[in-house]
Short mmCIF file of C-alpha atoms in Angstrom, two decimals:
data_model
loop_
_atom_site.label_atom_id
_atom_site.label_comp_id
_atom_site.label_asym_id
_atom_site.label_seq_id
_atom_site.Cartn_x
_atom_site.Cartn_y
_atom_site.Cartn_z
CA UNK A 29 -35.83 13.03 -15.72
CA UNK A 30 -36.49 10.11 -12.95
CA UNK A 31 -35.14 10.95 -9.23
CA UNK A 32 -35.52 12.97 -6.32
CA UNK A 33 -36.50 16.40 -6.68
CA UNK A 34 -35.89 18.53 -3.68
CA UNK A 35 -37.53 22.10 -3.50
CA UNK A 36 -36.51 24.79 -2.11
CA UNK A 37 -32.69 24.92 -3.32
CA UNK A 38 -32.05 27.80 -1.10
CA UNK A 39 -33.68 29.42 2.19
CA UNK A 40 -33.22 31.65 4.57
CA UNK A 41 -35.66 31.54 7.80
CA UNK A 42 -35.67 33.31 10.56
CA UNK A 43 -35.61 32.24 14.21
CA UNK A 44 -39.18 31.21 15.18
CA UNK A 45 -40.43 30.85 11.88
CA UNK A 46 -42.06 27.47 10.35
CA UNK A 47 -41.26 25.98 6.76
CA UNK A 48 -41.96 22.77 4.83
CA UNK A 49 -38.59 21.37 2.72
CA UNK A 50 -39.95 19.07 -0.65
CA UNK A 51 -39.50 15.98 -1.62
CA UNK A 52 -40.49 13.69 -4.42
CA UNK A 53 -39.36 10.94 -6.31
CA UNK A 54 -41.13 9.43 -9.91
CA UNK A 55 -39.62 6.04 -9.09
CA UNK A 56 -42.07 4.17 -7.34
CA UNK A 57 -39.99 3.50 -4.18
CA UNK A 58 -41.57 2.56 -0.78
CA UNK A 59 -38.30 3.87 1.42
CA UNK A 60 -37.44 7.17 1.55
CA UNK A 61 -35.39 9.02 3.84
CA UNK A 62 -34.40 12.67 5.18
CA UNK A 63 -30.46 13.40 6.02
CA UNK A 64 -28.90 16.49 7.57
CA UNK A 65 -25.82 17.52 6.25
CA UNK A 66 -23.54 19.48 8.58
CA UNK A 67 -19.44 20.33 7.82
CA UNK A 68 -16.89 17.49 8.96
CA UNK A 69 -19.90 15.48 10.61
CA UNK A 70 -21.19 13.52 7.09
CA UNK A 71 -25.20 12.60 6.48
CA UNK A 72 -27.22 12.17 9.80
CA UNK A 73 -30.21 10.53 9.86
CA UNK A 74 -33.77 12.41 10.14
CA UNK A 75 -36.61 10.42 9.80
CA UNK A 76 -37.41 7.77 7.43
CA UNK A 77 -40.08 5.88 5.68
CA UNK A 78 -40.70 2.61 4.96
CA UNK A 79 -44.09 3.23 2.96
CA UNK A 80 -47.28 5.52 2.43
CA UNK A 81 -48.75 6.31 5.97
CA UNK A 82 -45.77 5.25 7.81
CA UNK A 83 -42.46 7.02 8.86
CA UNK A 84 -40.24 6.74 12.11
CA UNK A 85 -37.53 8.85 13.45
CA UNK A 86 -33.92 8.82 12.68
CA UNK A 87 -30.56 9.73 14.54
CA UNK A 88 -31.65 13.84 14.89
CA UNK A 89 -35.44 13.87 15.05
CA UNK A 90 -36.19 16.50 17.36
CA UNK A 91 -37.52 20.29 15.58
CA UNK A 92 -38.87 17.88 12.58
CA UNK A 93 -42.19 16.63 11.65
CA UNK A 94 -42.60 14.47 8.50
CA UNK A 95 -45.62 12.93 6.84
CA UNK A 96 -45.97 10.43 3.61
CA UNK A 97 -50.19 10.36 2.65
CA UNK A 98 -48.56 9.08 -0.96
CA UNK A 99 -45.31 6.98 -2.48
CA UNK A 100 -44.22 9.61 -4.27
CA UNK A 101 -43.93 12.80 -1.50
CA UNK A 102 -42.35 12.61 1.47
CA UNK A 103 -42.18 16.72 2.95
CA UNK A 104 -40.58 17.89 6.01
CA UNK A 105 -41.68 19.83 8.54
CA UNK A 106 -39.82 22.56 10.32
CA UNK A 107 -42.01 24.05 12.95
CA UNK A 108 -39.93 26.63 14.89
CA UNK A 109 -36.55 27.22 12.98
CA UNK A 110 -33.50 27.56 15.27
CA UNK A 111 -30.29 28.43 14.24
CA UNK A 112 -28.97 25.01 15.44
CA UNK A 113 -30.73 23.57 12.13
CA UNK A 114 -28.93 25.28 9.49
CA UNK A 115 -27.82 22.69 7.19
CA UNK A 116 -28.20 21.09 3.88
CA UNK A 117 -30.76 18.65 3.53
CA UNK A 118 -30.67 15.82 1.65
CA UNK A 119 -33.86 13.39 0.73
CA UNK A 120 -33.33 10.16 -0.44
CA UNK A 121 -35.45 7.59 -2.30
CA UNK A 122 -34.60 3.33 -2.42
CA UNK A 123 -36.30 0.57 -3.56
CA UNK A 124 -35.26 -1.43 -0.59
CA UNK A 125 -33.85 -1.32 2.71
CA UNK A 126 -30.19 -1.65 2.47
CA UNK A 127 -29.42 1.55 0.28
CA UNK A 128 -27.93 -0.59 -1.98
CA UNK A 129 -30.20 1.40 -5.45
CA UNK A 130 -30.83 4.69 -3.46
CA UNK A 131 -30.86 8.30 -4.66
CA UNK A 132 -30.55 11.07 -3.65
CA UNK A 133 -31.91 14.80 -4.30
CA UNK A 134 -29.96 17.61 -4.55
CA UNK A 135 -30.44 19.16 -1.63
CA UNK A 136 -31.71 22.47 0.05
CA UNK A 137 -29.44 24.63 1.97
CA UNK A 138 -30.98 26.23 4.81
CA UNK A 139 -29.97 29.15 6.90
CA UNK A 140 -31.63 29.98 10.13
CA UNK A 141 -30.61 33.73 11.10
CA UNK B 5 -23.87 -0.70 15.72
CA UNK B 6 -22.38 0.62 12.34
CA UNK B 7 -19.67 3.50 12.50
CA UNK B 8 -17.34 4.17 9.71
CA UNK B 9 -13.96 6.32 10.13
CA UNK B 10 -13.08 8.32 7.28
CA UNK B 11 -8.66 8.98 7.85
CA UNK B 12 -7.77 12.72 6.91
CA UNK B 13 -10.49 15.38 6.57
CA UNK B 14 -8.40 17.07 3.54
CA UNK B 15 -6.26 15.00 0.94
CA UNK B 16 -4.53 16.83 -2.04
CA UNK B 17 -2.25 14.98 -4.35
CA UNK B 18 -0.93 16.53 -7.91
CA UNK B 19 -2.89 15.37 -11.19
CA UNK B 20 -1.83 12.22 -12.63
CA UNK B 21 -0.87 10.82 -8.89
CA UNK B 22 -2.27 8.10 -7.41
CA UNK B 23 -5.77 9.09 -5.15
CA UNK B 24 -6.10 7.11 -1.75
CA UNK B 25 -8.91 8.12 0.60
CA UNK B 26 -9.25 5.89 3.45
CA UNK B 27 -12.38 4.64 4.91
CA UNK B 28 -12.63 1.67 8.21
CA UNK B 29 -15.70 0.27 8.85
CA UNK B 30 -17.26 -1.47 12.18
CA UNK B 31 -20.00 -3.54 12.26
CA UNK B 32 -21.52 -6.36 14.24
CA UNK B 33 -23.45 -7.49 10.94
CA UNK B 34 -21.72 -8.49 7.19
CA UNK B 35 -21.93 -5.08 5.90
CA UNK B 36 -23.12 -3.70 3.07
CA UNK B 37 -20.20 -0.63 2.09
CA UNK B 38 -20.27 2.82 -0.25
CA UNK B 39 -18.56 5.22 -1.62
CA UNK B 40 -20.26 8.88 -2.80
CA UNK B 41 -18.88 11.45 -4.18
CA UNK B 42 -20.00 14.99 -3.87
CA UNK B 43 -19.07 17.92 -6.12
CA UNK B 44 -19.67 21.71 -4.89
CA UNK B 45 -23.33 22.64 -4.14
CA UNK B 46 -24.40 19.58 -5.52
CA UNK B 47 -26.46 15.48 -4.39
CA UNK B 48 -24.22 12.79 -3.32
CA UNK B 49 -23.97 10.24 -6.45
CA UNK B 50 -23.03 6.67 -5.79
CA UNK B 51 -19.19 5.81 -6.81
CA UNK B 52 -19.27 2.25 -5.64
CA UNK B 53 -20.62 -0.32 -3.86
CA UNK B 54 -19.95 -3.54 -1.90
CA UNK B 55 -22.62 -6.09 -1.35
CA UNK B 56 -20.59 -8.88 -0.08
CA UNK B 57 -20.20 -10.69 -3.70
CA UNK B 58 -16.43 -10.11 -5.37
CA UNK B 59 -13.91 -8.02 -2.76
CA UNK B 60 -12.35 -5.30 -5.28
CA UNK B 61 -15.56 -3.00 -6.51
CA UNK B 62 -15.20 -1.02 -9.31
CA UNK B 63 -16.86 2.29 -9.88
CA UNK B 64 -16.85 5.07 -12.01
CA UNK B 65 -14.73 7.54 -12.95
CA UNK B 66 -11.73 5.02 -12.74
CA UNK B 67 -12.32 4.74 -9.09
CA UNK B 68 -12.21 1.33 -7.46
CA UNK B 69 -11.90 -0.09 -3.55
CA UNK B 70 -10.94 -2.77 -1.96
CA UNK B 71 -13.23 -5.00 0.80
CA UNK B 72 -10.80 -6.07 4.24
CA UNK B 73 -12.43 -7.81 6.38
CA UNK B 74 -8.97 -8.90 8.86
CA UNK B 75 -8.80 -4.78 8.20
CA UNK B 76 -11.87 -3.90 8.30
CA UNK B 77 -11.16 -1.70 5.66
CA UNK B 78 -12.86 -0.27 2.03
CA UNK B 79 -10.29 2.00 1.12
CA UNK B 80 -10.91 4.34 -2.62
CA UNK B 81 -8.28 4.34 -4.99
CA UNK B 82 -7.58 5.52 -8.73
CA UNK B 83 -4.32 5.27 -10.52
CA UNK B 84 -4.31 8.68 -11.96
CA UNK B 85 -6.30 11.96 -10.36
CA UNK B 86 -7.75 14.58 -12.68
CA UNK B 87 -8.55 17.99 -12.04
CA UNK B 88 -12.43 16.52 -12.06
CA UNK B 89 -12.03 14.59 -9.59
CA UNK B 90 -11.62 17.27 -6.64
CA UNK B 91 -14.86 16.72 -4.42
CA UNK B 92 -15.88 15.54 -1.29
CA UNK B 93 -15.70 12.16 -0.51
CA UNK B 94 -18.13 10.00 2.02
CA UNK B 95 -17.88 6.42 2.93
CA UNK B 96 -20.74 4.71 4.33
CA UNK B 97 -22.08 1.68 5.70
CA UNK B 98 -25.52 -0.20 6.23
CA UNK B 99 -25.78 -3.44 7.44
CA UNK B 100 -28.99 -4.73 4.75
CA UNK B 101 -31.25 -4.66 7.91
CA UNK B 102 -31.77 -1.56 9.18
CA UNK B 103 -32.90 1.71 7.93
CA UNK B 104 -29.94 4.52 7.40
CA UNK B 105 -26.65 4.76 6.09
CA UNK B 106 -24.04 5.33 8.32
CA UNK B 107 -22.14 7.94 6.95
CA UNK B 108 -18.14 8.88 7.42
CA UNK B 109 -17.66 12.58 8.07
CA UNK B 110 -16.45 13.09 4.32
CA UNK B 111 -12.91 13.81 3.11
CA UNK B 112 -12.37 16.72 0.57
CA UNK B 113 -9.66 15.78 -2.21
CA UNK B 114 -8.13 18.93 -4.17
CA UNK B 115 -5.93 18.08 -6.90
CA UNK B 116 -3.26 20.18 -7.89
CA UNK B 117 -1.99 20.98 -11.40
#
């Protein structure tokens, strides 16, 4: 099926450790995005993308890394995991800029212990 | 700046009732206004949008809102709640130029048999 697929689902990390959160989309769309989710404070802003080879930070960039080489993948780096960044994680794909067709992945819950 | 207010973190009203979840808006641009809904451990899926063309948006699942401007309001509504229908809720706003949704912190709606 066409969308955003977002792997892993589920992950525990420990403090210190690094990981790399999936995420691609079949749909051909130049903007895509990463959002935290954290309880009673909505979707904030990670980084985003505008196109292969470029990104640029969000609202909460710092303990991130991204990188987009193609259209289609648009991973995210976590390169020492704190407990501060246990969340859900939500990428999201659009064909333009205002959000007005975007969609979203399912998620991956992470848990820093 | 965008910022959206989403009024009452929990809402539960009895099935058949009428579902209002509240959602105010502020913006320096025309905005461009959502509603997603998200059910447990599951992505956000797009309700509803406004994009500044007719004022009442309808949706699906028999959900519909309203575009204020003198309120600066985009209230949800449905006539009649079914048990389906219990979720979390999350208003957002972009303004068509920049490059994130600003999200509402979410309201959770149980419905009650």
């Amino acid at each position: 099926n066409a969308g955003v697929t977002q792997t892993p689902k589920f992950r525990i990390l420990k403090i210190g450790q690094s990981m790399t959160l999936q995420c691609t989309q079949d749909m051909n769309h130049n903007y895509m995005y990463w959002y935290r989710q954290d309880p009673g404070m909505g979707l904030k802003l990670i980084y985003y993308s505008v196109g292969a080879g470029i990104t640029d930070k969000g609202e909460v960039p710092n303990g991130y890394n991204v990188s987009r080489s193609t259209t289609e993948d648009f991973p995210l780096r976590l390169e020492l995991a704190a407990p501060s960044q246990t969340s859900v994680y939500f990428c999201a794909s659009s064909p333009n800029r205002d959000h007005t067709e975007a969609f979203f992945g399912q998620g991956t819950r992470l848990t820093v212990v | 700046a965008q910022s959206v207010t989403q009024l009452g973190s929990h809402v539960s009203v009895s099935e058949g009732a009428l579902v209002l979840l509240r959602c105010n808006y502020s913006s320096s641009v025309p905005p461009y206004l959502f509603w997603y809904v998200q059910y447990p451990n599951q992505g956000l899926q797009l309700l509803l949008k406004y994009t500044s063309a007719a004022t009442l948006v309808k949706g699906i699942n028999g959900f519909e809102a309203e575009f204020k401007k003198s309120e600066t309001s985009f209230h949800l509504t449905k006539p009649s709640a079914h048990m389906s229908d219990a979720a979390e809720y999350f208003c957002a706003v972009s303004d068509g130029y920049g490059n994130k949704l600003v999200f509402g912190a979410g309201t959770i709606l149980r419905v009650k048999s």
